[in-house]
PDB file of C-alpha atoms in Angstrom:
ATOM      1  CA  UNK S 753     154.508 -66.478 118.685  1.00 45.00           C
ATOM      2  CA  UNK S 754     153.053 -69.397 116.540  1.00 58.00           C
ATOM      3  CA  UNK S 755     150.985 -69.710 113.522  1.00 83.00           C
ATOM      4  CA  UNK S 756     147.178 -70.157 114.945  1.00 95.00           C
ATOM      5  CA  UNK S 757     144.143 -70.396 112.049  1.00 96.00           C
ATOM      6  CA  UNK S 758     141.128 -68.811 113.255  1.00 97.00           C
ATOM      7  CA  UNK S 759     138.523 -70.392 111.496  1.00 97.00           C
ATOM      8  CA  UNK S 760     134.779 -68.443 110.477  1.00 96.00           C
ATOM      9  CA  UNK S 761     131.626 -68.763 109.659  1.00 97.00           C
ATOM     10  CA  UNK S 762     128.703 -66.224 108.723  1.00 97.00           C
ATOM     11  CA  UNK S 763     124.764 -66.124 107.973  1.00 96.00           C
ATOM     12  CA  UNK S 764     122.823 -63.360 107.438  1.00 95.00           C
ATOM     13  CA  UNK S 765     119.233 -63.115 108.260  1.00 94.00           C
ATOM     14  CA  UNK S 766     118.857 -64.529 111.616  1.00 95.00           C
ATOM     15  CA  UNK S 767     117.030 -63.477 114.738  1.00 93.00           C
ATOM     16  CA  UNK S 768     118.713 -62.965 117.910  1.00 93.00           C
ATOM     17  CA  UNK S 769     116.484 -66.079 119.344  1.00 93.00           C
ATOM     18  CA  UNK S 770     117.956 -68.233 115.958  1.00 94.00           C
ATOM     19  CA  UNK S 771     121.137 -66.780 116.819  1.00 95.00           C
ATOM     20  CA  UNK S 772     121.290 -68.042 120.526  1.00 95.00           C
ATOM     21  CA  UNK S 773     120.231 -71.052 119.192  1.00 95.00           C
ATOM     22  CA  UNK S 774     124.187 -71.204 117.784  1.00 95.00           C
ATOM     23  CA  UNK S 775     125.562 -69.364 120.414  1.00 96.00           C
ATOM     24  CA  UNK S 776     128.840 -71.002 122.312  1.00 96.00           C
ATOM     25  CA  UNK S 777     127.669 -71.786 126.413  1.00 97.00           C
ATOM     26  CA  UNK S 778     129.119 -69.084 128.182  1.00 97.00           C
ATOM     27  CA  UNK S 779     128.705 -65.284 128.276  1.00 97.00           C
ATOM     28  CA  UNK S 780     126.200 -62.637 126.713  1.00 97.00           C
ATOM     29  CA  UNK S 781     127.637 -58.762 126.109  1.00 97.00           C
ATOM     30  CA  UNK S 782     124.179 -57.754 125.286  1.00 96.00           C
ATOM     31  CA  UNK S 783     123.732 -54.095 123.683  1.00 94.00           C
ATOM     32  CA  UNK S 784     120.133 -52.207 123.977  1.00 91.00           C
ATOM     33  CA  UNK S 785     119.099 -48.500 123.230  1.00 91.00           C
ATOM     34  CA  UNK S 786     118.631 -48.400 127.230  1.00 88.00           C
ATOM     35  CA  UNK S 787     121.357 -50.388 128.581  1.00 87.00           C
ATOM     36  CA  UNK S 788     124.342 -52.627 128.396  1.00 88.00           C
ATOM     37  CA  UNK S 789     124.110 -56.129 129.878  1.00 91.00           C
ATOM     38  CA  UNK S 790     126.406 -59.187 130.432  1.00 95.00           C
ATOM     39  CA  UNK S 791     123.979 -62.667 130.868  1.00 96.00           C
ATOM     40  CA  UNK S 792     124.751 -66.413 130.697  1.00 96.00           C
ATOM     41  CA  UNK S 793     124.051 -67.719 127.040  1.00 96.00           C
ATOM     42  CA  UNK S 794     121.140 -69.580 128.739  1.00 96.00           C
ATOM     43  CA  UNK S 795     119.307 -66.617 130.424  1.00 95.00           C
ATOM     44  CA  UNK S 796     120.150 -65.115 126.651  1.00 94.00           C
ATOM     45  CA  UNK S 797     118.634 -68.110 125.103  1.00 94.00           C
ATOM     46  CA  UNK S 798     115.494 -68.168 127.863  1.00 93.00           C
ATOM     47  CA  UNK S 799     114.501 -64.400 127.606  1.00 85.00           C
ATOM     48  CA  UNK S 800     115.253 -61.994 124.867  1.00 79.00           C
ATOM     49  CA  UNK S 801     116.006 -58.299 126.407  1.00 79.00           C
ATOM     50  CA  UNK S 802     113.542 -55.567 124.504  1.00 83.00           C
ATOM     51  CA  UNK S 803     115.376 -54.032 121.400  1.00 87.00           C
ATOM     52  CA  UNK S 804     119.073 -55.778 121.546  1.00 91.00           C
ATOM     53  CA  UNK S 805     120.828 -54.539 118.746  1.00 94.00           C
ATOM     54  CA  UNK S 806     124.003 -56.210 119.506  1.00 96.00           C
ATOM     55  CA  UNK S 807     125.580 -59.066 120.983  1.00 96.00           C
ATOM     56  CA  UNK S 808     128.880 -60.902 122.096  1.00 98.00           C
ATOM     57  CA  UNK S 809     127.922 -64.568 123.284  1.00 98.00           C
ATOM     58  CA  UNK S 810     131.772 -66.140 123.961  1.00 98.00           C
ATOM     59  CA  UNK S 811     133.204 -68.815 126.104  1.00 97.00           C
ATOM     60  CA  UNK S 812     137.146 -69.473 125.966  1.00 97.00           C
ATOM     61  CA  UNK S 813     137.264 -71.251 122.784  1.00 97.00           C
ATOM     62  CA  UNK S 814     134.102 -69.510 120.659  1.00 98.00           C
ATOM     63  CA  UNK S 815     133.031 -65.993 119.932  1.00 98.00           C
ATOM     64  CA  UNK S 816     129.544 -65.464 118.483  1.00 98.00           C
ATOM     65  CA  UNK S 817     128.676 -62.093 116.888  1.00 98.00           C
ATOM     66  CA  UNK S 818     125.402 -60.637 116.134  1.00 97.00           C
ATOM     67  CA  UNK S 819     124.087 -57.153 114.458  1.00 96.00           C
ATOM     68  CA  UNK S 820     120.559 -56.606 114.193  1.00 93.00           C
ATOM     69  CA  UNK S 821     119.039 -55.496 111.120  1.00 86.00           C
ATOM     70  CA  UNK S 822     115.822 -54.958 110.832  1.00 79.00           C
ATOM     71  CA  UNK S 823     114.718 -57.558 112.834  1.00 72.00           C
ATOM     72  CA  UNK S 824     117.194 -60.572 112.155  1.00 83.00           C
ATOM     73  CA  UNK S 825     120.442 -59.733 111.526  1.00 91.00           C
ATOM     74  CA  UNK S 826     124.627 -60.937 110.518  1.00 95.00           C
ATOM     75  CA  UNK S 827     126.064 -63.791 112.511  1.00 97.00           C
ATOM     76  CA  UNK S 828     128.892 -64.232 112.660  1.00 97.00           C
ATOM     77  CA  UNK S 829     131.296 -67.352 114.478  1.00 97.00           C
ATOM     78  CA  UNK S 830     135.147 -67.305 115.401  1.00 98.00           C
ATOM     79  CA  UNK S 831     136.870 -70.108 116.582  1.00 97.00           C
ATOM     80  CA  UNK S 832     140.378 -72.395 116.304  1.00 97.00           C
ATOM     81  CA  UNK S 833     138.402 -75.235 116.369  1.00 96.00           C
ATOM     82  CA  UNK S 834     136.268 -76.064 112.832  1.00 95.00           C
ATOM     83  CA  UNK S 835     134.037 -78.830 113.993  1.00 95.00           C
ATOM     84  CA  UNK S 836     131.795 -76.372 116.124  1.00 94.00           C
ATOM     85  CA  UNK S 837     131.030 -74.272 113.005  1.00 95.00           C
ATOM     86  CA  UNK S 838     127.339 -74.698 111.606  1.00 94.00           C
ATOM     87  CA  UNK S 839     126.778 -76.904 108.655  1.00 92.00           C
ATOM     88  CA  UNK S 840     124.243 -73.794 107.173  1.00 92.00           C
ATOM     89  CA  UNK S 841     127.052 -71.155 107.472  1.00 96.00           C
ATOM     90  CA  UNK S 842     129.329 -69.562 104.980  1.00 95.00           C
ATOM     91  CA  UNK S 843     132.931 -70.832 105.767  1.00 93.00           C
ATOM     92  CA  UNK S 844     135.482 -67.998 103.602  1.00 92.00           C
ATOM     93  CA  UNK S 845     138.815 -68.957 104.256  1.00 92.00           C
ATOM     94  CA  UNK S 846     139.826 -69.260 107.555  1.00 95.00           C
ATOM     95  CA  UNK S 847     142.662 -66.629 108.644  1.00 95.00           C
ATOM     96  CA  UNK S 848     146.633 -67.712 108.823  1.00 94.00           C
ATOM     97  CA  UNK S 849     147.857 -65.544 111.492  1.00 95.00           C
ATOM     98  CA  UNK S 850     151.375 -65.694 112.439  1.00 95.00           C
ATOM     99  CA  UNK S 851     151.005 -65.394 116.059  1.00 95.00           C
ATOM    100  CA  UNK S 852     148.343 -64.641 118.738  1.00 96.00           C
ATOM    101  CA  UNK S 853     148.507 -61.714 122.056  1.00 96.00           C
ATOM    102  CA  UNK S 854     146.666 -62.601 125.009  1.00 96.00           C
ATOM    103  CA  UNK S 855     145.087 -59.024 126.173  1.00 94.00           C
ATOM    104  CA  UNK S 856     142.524 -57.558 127.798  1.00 95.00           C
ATOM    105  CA  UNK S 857     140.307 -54.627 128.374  1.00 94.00           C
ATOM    106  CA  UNK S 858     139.906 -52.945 131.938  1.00 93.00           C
ATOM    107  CA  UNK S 859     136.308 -52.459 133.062  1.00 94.00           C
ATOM    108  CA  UNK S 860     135.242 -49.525 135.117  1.00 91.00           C
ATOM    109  CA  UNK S 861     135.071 -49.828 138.558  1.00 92.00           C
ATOM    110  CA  UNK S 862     135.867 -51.580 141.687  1.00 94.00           C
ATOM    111  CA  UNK S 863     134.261 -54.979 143.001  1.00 95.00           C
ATOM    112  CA  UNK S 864     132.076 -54.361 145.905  1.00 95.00           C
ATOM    113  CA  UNK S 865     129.971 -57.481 146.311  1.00 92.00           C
ATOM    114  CA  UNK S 866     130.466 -61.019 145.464  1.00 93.00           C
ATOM    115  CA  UNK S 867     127.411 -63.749 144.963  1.00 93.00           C
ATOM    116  CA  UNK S 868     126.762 -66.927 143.342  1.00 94.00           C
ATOM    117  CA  UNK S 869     129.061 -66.489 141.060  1.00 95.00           C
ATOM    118  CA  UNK S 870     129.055 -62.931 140.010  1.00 97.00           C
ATOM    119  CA  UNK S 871     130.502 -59.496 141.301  1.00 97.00           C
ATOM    120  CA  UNK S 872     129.171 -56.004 141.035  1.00 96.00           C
ATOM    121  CA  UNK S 873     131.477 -53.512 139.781  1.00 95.00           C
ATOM    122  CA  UNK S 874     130.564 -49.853 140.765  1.00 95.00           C
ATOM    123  CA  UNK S 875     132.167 -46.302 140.403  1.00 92.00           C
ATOM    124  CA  UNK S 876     130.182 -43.204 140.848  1.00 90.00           C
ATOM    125  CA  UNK S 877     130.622 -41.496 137.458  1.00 87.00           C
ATOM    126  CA  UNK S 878     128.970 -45.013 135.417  1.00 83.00           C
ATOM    127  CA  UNK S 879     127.161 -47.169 138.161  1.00 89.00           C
ATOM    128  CA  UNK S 880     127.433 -50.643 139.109  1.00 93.00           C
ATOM    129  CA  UNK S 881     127.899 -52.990 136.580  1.00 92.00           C
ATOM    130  CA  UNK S 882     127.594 -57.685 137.640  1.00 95.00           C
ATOM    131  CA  UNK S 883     130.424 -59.449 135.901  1.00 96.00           C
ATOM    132  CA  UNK S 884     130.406 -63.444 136.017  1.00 97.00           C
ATOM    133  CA  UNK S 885     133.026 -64.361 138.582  1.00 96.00           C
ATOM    134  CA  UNK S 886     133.891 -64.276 142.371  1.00 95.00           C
ATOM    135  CA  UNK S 887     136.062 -61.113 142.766  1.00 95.00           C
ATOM    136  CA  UNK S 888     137.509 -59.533 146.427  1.00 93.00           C
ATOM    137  CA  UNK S 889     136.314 -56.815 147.259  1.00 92.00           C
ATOM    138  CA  UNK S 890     138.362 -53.240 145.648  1.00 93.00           C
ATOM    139  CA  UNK S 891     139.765 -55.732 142.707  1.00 94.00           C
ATOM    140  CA  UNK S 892     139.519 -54.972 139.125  1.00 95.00           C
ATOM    141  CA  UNK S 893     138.256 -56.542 136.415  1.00 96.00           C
ATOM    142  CA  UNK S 894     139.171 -57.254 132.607  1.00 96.00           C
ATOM    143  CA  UNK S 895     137.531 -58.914 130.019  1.00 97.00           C
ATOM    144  CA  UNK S 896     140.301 -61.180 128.466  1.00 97.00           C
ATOM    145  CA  UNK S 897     140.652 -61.169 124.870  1.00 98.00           C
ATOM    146  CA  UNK S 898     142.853 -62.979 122.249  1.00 97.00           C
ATOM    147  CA  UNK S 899     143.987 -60.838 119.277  1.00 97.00           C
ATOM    148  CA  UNK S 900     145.007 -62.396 115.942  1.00 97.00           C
ATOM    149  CA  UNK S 901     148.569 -61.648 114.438  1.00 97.00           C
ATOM    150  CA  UNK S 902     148.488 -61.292 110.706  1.00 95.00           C
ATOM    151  CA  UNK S 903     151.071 -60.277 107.849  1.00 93.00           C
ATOM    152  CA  UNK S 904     150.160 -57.970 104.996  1.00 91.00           C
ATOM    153  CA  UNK S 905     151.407 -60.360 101.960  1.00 88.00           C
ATOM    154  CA  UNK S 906     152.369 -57.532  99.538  1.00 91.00           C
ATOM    155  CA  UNK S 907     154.030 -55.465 102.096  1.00 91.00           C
ATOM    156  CA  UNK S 908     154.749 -57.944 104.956  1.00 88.00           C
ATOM    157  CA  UNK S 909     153.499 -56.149 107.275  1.00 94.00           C
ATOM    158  CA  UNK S 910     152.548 -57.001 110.622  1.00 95.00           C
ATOM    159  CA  UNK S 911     148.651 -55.965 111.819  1.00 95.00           C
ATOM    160  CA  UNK S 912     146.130 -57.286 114.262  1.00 96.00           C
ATOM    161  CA  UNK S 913     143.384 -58.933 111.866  1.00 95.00           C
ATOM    162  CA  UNK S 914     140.577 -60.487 114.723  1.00 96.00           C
ATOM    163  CA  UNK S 915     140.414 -59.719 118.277  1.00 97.00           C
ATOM    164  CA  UNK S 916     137.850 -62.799 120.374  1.00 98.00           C
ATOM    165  CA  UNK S 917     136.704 -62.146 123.610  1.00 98.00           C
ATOM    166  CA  UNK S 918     137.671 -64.854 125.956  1.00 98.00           C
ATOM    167  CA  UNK S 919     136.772 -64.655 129.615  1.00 97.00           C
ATOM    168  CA  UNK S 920     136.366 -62.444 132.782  1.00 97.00           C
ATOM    169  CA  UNK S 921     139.750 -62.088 134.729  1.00 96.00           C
ATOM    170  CA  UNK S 922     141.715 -60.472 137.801  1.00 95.00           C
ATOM    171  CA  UNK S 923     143.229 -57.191 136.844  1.00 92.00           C
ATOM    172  CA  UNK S 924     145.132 -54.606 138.168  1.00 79.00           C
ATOM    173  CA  UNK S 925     145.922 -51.365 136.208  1.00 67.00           C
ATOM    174  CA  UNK S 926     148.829 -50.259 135.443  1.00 66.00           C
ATOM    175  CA  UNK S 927     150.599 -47.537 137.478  1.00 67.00           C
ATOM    176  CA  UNK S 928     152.372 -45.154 136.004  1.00 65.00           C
ATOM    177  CA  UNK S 929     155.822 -44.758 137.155  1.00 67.00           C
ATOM    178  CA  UNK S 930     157.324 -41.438 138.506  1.00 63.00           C
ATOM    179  CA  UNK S 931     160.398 -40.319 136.215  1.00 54.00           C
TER     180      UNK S 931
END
């Protein structure tokens, strides 16, 4: 593990369109009352799903966060790299962590059908679910994430203080082994 400073910036008061308008080029985990979708940051940016109330827009470097509230709502933007913040956000200290864990986060189902550049993911107890990426068919998928290593300085210590979503990625669970 090495130090890593995750650098971040915050506005309230923005719409999801002003939002997108900040948003890293990549990937959209959008959240409605109806449904959960994953878009490019440019369909995002092109047409606003009815009554998002959440959002994840992340490439492998950026992670933009938005909450609605009441019609605009809390960005916020994580990243290593400073220049990309936005001259009109907040900037509180950036956070020292000690080390960073590559991990991930299993998503439900098998890949069944792969096209320009996406796969559907289906099981029969949640649906089907299109993930960006070309992945065989029966493979798993994780969305890769990047968690933050901090130390408590009164106590010293050790907790995880950010997590940033990263990518789409090749997974296989893990098996458990008979004793």
């Amino acid at each position: 593990m090495t130090g890593t400073t995750l650098h971040v910036a915050t506005r309230d008061g923005l719409t999801f369109t002003e939002a997108m308008e900040r948003a890293p080029d990549g990937f959209a985990l959008l959240t409605t009352p109806w449904r959960y979708e994953i878009v490019t940051t440019a369909d995002a940016r092109r047409s606003t799903p009815e009554g998002v109330f959440e959002a994840r827009v992340f490439n492998e470097h950026t992670e933009l966060r938005w909450l609605n509230d009441a019609d605009s709502g809390r960005t916020v933007l994580l990243t290593e790299d400073p220049t990309v913040l936005p001259a009109a956000f907040a900037k509180p200290d950036p956070l020292e962590a000690t080390g960073t864990i590559k991990g991930g986060y299993l998503l439900w189902g098998k890949a069944v059908q792969a096209s320009d550049g996406w796969t559907t993911l289906t099981t029969e107890r949640i649906g089907s679910l299109r993930v960006p990426g070309e992945f065989g068919g029966g493979c798993h998928v994780a969305l890769a994430t990047c968690e933050y290593i901090a130390r408590d300085p009164a106590h010293g210590n050790a907790y995880i203080a950010e997590e940033r979503l990263l990518s789409f990625e090749l997974s296989e669970p893990l098996r458990r082994e008979k004793a």
